XYZ file of C-alpha atoms in Angstrom:
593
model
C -14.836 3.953 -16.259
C -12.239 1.629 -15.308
C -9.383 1.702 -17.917
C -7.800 -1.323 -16.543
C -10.937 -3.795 -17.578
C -10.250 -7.095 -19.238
C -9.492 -6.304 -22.573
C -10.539 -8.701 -24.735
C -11.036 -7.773 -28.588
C -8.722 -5.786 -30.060
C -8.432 -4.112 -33.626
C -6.997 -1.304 -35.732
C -8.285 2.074 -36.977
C -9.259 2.059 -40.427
C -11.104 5.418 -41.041
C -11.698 8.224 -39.049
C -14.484 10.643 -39.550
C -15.041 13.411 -36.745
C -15.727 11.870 -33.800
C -16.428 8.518 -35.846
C -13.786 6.056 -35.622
C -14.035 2.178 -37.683
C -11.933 -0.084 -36.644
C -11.259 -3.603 -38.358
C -10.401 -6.743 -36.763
C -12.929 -6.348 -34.011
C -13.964 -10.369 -34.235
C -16.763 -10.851 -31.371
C -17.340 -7.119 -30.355
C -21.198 -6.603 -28.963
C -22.927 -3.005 -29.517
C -23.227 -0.568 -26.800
C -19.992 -1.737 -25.231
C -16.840 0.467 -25.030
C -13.356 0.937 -25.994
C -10.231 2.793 -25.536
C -9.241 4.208 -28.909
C -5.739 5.092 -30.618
C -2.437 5.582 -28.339
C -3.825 7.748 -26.240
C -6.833 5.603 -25.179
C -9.550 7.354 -26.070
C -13.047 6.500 -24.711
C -15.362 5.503 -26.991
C -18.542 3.028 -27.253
C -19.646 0.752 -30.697
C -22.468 1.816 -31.864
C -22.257 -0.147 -35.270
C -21.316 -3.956 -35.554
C -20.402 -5.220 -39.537
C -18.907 -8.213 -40.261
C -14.705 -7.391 -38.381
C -15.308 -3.822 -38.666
C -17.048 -1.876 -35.335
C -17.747 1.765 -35.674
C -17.285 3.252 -32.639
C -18.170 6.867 -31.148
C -15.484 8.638 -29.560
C -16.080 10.709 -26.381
C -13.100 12.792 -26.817
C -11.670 14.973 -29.159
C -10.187 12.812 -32.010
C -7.550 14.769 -33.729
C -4.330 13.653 -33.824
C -5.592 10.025 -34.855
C -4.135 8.144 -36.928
C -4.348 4.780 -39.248
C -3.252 1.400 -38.212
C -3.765 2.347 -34.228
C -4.922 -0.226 -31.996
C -8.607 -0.088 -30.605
C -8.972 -2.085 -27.569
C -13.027 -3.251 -26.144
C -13.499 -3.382 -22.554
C -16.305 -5.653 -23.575
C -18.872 -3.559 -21.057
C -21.100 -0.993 -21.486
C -21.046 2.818 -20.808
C -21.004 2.957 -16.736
C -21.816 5.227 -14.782
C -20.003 5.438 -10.900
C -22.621 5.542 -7.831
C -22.211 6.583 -4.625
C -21.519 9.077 -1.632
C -19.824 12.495 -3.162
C -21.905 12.934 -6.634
C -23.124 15.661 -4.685
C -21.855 19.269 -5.341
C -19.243 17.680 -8.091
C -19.453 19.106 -11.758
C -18.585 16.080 -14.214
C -18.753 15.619 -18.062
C -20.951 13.600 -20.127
C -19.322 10.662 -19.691
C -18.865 11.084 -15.725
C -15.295 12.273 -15.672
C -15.361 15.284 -12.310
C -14.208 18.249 -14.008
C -12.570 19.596 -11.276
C -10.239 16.266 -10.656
C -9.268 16.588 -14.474
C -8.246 20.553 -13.686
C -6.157 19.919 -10.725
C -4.361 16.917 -12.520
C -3.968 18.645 -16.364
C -5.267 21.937 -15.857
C -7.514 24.127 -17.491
C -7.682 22.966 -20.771
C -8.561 18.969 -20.973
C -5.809 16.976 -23.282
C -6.924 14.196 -25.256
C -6.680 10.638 -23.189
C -7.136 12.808 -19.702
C -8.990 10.633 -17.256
C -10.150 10.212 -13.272
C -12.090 8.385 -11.146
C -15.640 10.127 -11.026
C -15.546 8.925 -7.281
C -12.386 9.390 -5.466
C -12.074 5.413 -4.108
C -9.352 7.002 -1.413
C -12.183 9.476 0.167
C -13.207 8.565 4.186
C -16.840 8.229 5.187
C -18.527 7.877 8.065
C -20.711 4.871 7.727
C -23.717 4.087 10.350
C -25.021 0.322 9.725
C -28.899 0.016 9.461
C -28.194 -4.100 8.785
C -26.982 -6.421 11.545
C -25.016 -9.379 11.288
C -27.031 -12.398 10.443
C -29.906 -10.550 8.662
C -31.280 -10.997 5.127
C -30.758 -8.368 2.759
C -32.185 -8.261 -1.034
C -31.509 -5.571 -3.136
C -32.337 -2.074 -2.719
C -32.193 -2.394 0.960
C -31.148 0.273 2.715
C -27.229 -1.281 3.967
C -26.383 1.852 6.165
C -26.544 5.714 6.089
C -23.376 8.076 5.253
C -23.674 11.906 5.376
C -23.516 12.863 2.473
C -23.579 16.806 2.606
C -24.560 18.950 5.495
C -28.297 18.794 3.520
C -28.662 14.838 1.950
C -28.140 11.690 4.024
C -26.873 9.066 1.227
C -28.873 5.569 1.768
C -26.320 2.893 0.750
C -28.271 0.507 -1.323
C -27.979 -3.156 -1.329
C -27.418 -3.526 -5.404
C -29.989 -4.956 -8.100
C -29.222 -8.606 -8.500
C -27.760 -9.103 -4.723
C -28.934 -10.643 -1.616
C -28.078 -13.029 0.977
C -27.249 -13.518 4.970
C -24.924 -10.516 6.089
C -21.503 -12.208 7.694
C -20.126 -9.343 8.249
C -20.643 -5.607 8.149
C -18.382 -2.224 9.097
C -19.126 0.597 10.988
C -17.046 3.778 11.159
C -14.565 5.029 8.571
C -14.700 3.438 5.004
C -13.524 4.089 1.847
C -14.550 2.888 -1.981
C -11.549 0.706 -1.845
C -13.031 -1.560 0.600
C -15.980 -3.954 1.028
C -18.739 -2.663 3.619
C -20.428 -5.782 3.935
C -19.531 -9.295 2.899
C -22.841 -11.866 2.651
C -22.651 -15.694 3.236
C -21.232 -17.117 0.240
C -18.948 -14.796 -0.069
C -20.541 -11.595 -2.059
C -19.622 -8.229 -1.164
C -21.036 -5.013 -1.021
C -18.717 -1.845 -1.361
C -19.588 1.843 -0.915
C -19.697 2.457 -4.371
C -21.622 0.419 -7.462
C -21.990 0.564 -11.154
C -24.967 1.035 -13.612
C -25.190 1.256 -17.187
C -26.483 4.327 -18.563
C -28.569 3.349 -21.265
C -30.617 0.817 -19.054
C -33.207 2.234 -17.161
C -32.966 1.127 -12.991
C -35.086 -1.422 -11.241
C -38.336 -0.627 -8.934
C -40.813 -2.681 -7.664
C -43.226 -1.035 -9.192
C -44.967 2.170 -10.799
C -47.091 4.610 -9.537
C -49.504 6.842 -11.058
C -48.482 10.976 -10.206
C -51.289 12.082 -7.620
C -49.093 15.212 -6.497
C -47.684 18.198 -8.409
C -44.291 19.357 -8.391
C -44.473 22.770 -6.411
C -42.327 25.066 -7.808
C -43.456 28.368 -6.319
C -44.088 30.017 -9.733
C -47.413 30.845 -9.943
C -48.042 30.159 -13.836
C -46.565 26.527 -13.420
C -48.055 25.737 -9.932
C -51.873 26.892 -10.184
C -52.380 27.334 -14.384
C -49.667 24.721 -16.308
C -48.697 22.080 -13.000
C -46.526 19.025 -13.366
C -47.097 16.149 -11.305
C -43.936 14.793 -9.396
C -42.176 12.404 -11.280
C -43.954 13.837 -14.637
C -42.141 15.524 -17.611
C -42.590 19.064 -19.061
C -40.932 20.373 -22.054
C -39.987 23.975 -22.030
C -39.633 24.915 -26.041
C -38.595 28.814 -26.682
C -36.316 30.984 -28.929
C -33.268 32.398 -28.236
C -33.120 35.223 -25.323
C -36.815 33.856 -24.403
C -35.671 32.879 -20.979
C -35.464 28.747 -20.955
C -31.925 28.760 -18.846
C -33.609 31.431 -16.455
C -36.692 28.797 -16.006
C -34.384 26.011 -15.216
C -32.114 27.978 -12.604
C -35.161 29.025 -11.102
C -36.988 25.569 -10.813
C -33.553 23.970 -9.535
C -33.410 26.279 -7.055
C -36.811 26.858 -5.642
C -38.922 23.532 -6.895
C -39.636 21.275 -3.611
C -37.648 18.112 -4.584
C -34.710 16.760 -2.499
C -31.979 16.521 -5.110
C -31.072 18.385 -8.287
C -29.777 16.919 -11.597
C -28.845 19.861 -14.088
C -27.171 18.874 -17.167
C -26.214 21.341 -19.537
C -26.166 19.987 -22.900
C -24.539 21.552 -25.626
C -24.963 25.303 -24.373
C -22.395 28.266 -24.159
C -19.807 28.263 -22.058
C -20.363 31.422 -20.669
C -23.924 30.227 -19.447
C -22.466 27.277 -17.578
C -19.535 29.341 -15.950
C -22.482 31.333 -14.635
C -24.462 28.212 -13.322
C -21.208 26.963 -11.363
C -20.047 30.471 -10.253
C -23.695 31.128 -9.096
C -24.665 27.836 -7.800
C -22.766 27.451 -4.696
C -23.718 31.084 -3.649
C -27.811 30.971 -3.854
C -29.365 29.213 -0.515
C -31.592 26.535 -0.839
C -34.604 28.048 0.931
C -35.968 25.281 2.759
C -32.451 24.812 4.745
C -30.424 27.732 3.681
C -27.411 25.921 3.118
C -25.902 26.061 -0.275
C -28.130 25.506 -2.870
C -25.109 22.910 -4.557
C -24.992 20.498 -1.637
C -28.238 19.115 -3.094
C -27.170 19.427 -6.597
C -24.960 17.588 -8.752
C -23.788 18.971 -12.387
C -23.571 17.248 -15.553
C -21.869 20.014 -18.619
C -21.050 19.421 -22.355
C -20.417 22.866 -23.453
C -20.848 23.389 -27.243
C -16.995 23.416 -27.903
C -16.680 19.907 -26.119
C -17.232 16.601 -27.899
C -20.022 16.006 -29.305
C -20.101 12.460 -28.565
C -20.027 13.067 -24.843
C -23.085 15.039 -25.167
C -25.394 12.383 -26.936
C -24.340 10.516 -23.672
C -24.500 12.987 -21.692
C -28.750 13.132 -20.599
C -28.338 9.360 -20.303
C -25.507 9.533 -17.504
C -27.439 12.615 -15.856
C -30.698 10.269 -15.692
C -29.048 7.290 -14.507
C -27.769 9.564 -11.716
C -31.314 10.539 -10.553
C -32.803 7.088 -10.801
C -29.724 6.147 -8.584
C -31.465 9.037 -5.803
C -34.788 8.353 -6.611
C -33.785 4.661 -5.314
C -33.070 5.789 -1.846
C -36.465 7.443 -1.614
C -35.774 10.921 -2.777
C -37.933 13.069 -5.221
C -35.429 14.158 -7.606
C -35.591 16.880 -10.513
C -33.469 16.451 -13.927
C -33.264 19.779 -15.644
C -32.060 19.432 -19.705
C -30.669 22.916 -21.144
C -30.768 21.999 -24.116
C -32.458 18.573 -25.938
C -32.402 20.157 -28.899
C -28.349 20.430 -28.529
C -28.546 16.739 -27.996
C -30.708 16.185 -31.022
C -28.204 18.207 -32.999
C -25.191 15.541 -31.572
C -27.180 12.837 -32.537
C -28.000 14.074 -36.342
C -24.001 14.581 -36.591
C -23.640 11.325 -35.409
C -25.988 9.572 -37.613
C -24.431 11.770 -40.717
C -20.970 10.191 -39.730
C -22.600 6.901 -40.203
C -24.136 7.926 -43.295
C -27.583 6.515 -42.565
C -30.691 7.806 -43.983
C -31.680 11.021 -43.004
C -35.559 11.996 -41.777
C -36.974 14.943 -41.208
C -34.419 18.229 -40.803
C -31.437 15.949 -41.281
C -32.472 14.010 -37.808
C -31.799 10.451 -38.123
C -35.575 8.880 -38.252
C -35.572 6.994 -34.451
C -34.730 10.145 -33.168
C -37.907 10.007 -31.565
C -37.556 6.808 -30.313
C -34.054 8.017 -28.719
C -35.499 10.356 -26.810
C -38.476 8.302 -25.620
C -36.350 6.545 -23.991
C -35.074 9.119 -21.990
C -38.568 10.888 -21.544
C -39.847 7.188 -20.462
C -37.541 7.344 -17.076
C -39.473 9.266 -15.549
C -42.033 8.686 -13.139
C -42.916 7.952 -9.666
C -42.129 4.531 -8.288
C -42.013 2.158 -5.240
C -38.371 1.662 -4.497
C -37.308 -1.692 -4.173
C -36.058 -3.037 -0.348
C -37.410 -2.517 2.624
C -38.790 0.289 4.122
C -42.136 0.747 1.977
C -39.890 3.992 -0.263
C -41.251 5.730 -2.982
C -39.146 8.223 -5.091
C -39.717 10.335 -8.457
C -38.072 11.654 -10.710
C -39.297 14.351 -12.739
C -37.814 15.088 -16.197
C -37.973 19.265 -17.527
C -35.922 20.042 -20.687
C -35.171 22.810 -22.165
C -36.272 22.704 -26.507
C -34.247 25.016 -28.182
C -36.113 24.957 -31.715
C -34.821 26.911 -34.640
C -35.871 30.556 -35.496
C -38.721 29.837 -32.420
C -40.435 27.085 -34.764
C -42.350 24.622 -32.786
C -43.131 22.945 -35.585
C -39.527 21.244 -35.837
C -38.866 17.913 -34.899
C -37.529 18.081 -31.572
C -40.694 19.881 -30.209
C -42.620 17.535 -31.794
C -40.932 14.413 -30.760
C -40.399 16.313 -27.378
C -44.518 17.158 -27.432
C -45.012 13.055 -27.838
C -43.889 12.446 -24.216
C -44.109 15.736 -22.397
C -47.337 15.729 -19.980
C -46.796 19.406 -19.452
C -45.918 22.423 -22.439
C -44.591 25.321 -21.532
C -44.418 27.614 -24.173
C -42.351 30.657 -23.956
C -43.641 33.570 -26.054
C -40.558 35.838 -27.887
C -42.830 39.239 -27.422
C -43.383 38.571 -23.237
C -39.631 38.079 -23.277
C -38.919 41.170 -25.359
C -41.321 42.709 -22.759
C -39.369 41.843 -19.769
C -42.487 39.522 -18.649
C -41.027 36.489 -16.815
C -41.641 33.737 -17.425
C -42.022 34.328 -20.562
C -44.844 31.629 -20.618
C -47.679 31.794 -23.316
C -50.730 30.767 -21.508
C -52.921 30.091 -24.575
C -50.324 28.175 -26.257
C -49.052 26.052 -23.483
C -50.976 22.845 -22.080
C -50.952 20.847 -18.795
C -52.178 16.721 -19.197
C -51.689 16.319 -15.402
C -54.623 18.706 -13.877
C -57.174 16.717 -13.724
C -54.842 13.756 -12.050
C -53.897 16.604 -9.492
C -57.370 18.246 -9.040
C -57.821 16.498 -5.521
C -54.723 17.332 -3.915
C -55.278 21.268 -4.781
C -58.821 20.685 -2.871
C -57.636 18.783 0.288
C -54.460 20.474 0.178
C -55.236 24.304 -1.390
C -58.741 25.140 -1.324
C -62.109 23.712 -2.724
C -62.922 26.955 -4.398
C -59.405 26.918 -6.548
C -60.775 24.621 -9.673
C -63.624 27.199 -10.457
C -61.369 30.393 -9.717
C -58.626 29.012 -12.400
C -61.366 28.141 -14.662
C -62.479 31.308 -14.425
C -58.944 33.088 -14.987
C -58.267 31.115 -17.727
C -61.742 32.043 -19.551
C -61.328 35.503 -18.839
C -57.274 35.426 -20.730
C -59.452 33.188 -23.685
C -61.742 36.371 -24.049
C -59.168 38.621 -23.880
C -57.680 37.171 -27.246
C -61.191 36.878 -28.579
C -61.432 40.447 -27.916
C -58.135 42.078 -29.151
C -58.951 40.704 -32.412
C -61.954 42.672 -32.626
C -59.883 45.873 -31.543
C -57.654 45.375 -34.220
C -60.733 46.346 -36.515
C -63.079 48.733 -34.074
C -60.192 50.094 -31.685
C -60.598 49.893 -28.116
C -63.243 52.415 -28.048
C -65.566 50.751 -30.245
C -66.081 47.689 -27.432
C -68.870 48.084 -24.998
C -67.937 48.644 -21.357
C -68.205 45.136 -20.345
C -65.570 44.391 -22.661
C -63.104 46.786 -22.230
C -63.287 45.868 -18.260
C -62.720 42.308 -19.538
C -59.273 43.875 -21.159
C -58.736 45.585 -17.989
C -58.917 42.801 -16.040
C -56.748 40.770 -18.133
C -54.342 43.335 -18.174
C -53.980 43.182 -14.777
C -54.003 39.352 -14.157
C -51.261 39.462 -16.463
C -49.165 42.023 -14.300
C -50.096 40.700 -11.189
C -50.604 37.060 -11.551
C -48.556 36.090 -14.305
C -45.261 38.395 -14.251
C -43.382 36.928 -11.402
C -39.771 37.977 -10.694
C -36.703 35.468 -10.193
C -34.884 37.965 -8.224
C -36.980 39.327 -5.564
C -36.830 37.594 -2.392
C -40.512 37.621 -1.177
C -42.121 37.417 -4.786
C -39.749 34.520 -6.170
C -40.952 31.579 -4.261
C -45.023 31.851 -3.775
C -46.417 29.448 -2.092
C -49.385 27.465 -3.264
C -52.010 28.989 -1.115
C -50.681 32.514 -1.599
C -51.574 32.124 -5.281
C -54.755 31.239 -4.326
C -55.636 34.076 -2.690
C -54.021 36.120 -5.263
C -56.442 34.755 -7.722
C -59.509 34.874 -5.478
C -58.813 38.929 -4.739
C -58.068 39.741 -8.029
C -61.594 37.459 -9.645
C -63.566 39.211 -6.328
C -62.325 42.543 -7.620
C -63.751 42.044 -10.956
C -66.820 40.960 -9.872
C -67.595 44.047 -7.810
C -66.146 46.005 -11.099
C -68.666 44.132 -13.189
C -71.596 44.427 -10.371
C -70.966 48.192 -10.713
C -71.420 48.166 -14.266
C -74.635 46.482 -14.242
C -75.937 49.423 -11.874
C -75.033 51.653 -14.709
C -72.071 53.086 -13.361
C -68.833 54.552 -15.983
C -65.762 51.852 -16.106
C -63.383 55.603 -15.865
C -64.881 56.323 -12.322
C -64.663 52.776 -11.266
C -61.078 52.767 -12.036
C -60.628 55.169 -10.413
C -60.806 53.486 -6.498
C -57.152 52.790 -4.046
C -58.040 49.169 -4.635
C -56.346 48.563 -7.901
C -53.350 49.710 -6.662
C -52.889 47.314 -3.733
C -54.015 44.629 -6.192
C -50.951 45.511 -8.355
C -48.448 45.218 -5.597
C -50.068 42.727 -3.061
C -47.061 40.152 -4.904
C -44.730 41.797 -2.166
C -46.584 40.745 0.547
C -44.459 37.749 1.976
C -46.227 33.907 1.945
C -46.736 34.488 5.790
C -50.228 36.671 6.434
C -51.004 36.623 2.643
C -54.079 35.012 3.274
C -55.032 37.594 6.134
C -54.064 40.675 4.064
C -55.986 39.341 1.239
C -59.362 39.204 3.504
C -58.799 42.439 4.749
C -58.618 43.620 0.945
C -61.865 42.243 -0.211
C -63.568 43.252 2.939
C -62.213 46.706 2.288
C -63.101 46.143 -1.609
C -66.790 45.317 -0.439
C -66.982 48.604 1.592
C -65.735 50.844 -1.619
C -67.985 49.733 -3.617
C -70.989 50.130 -1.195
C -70.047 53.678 -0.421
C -70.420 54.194 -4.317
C -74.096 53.005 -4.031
C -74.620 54.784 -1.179
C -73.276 57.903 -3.408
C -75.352 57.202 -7.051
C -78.000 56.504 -4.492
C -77.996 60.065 -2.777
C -77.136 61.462 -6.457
């Protein structure tokens, strides 16, 4: 935000109320537009027009205030800075780079402290893709800088620009300086501004027709979310929802990350940015930061900054997702931003709704759910981008009945659920598949058969019938016991048992099993279904489930995860073929018996 705007309207504070601030005398000020507060210019934005008086949320920490100090608008909404070097940066809520604000104030952030969230004085390389004498209309692609060793950064031609190029650079540039001046006499710098709250242009949308592949078998075959859908991951505390998110940002097959933490402990974020630049992106094992860029409001930092906080961190993907990339936006937590937004609306003493959550909350959060989506970018080129949207819900006491779920559940194509006893059981993800739901499968059926295999559909459909019977059946054993089922039962429990320890437990840490490729879960599913089978054929004969568990087979079943993605598919045929062969000898032996 430029501090130095025209400054048109200006009035003094009148009451001050946590981050709440009215001011009187504000003749003419417009909602949603923002204002330097107090002595030390403070950065706020009106979110409440009355008569002279403008009530105005503060972005920083408001003690100290006083009565009677001026309040200045910028007359312009909340902005957000776009261009080359978001990459790898860690900023606030309101865009201010965390790490400029340390070198300049140090560690602990005064009240007033500001920076440009793009350093205007910074050299890039630019390579012209425009000509002199060419037409250009917006979201043409002006010219290419490198961005990071991984991203090339497309420099856009902005919404609401075009003309006949007069003149374009080549070579070093900086922000400071226009890359291309049009006939007329517009220009187009390396750097442009969008406000946060208003969702970027497109030429059109695009209905999801391909999931997000995020190499954890649970999401990807069982709970999938297209690319540029949204999932909501609601769990209680310790139930894994950071782990989920660090996991997804680092192995999900998208082209940038957006991770905003919102409202979460400090110590969790210090591990994000101490751990971040270490882990290697796996596709181009570079650092997995040079395609990420990091938006933090830790719980002891205003609370203002974090209502605005998901809106800066979306505008910032839309702004990638308009160059053609497929972007992912990881929220940890919406339900901390929920929480910012009922102090908020208690400040302004409106009515409260449900929980003490002001009643459009939402609506609020619809509208950041709504920015999702895939979408043909506008310019030249025939782009498409996505973004897809996964936050973290962080509901009370594990309720999912409270409003943020719900309101969360209104918009969220995918749910997944994480379950307090898997988590307690060292089961990651902690994902409850009976309670958790996927809208996009059937959208996404076709591109598992022409991409995965024909035979997948009826092999999940089959996995998740045999998990439903399971439950079914454990409610009965809570009566009976387990050795009151018939045999065909109790192998239904064995099976589920172990399609829960080898399908569904997956481990963030270990290098082969942590990324697993689409058709290596396949496989996985078809040995462990062909397995069954034969166990069930077997028990038709008239055969005892104890001897039949007792064959080598199971045990290669339980540990085939640590097979790498390479030759899965060939060690998997080699494991029914030598399942098939078991089994026969066993006929062969009741046979001679």
């Amino acid at each position: 935000m430029d501090r130095e705007a025209e400054r048109e309207i200006r009035g003094r504070i009148e009451t001050v109320s946590g981050p709440t601030v009215v001011a009187s005398g504000m003749v003419g000020a417009r909602m949603h537009t923002t204002c330097l507060v107090g002595e030390a210019g403070l950065l706020g934005e009106i979110i409440l027009v009355s008569g002279e008086r403008a009530t105005i949320q503060v972005y920083e920490d408001t003690t100290g205030l006083r009565l009677g100090e001026e309040v200045v608008s910028l007359s312009q909404p909340l902005l957000a800075r776009l261009g080359p070097g978001l990459l790898s940066r860690v900023f606030d809520g309101v865009e201010r780079p965390l790490e400029a604000l340390e070198a300049v104030f140090g560690p602990f952030i005064g009240r007033g402290c500001g920076a440009e969230p793009l350093d205007p004085d910074r050299t890039w390389g630019f390579e012209p893709r425009k000509a002199r004498g060419e037409r250009v209309a917006p979201g043409d692609v002006l010219g290419v800088v490198r961005e990071t060793e991984a991203v090339e950064h497309r420099v856009l031609v902005p919404p609401g620009m075009s003309g006949v190029v007069r003149e374009i650079r080549s070579g070093a540039v900086t922000g400071r300086e226009p890359l291309c001046t049009l006939e007329g006499g517009g220009e187009i710098g390396l750097y442009q501004e969008w406000p946060v709250r208003v969702p970027r242009p497109s030429a059109g949308e695009l209905a999801p027709s391909e999931p997000l592949i995020t190499g954890q078998r649970v999401f990807d075959t069982l709970l999938p979310v297209a690319r540029g859908g949204t999932a909501a991951v609601p769990g209680g505390f310790g139930t894994g929802k950071t782990v989920v998110e660090q996991t997804l940002a680092r192995f999900a097959k998208v082209d940038i990350v957006v991770y905003i933490g919102c409202g979460e402990r400090g110590n969790e974020i210090t591990d994000i940015l101490t751990e971040f630049p270490e882990l290697r992106d796996p596709e181009t094992g570079l650092s997995l930061s040079e395609r990420t860029v990091l938006i933090v409001n830790t719980s002891n930092m205003p609370v203002a900054a974090r209502e605005a906080s998901i809106f800066t961190g979306i505008t910032i993907a839309e702004y990638y997702r308009d160059m053609g990339y497929h972007v992912a936006l990881m929220a940890d937590s919406i339900s901390r931003w929920a929480e910012a937004l009922r102090e908020i609306s208690s400040r302004l003493e409106e009515m409260p709704g449900e929980e003490g959550y002001p009643p459009y909350l939402a609506t609020r959060l619809g509208r950041f759910y709504e920015r999702a989506g895939v979408v043909r970018c506008l310019g030249d080129g025939g782009r498409t981008g996505s973004v897809t949207v996964i936050s973290a819900v962080s509901p009370p006491g594990g309720d999912f009945s409270e409003p943020v779920t719900q309101a969360s559940l209104r918009f969220a194509g995918t749910l997944w659920a994480l379950d307090r006893d898997l988590a307690h059981r060292r089961h990651f993800p902690a994902i409850s598949v009976e309670g958790s739901f996927s809208l996009y499968y059937d959208e996404l059926a076709d591109w598992y058969t022409d991409n995965v295999s024909p035979e997948l559909d009826g092999l999940r459909a089959r996995f998740l019938s045999l998990l439903q019977r399971e439950m079914e059946l454990k409610e009965v054993m809570q009566i009976i016991g387990m050795e009151g089922l018939q045999e065909k039962d109790r192998l239904v429990i064995e099976g589920a048992a172990l399609a829960r320890e080898v399908f569904l437990r997956q481990s963030a840490y270990d290098e082969v099993d942590a990324f697993c490729t689409p058709q290596k879960q396949f496989w996985m599913l078809k040995a462990i279904m062909s397995y069954l089978d034969a166990m069930e054929a077997a028990l038709s004969r008239g055969e005892y489930l104890e001897s039949l568990l007792e064959n080598p087979i199971r045990a290669k079943l339980v540990t085939m995860h640590s097979v790498p993605n390479e030759g899965f598919a060939d060690f998997c045929r080699r494991l029914i073929d030598e399942l098939e062969v078991h089994f026969a000898q066993k006929r062969g032996e009741e046979g001679g018996r």
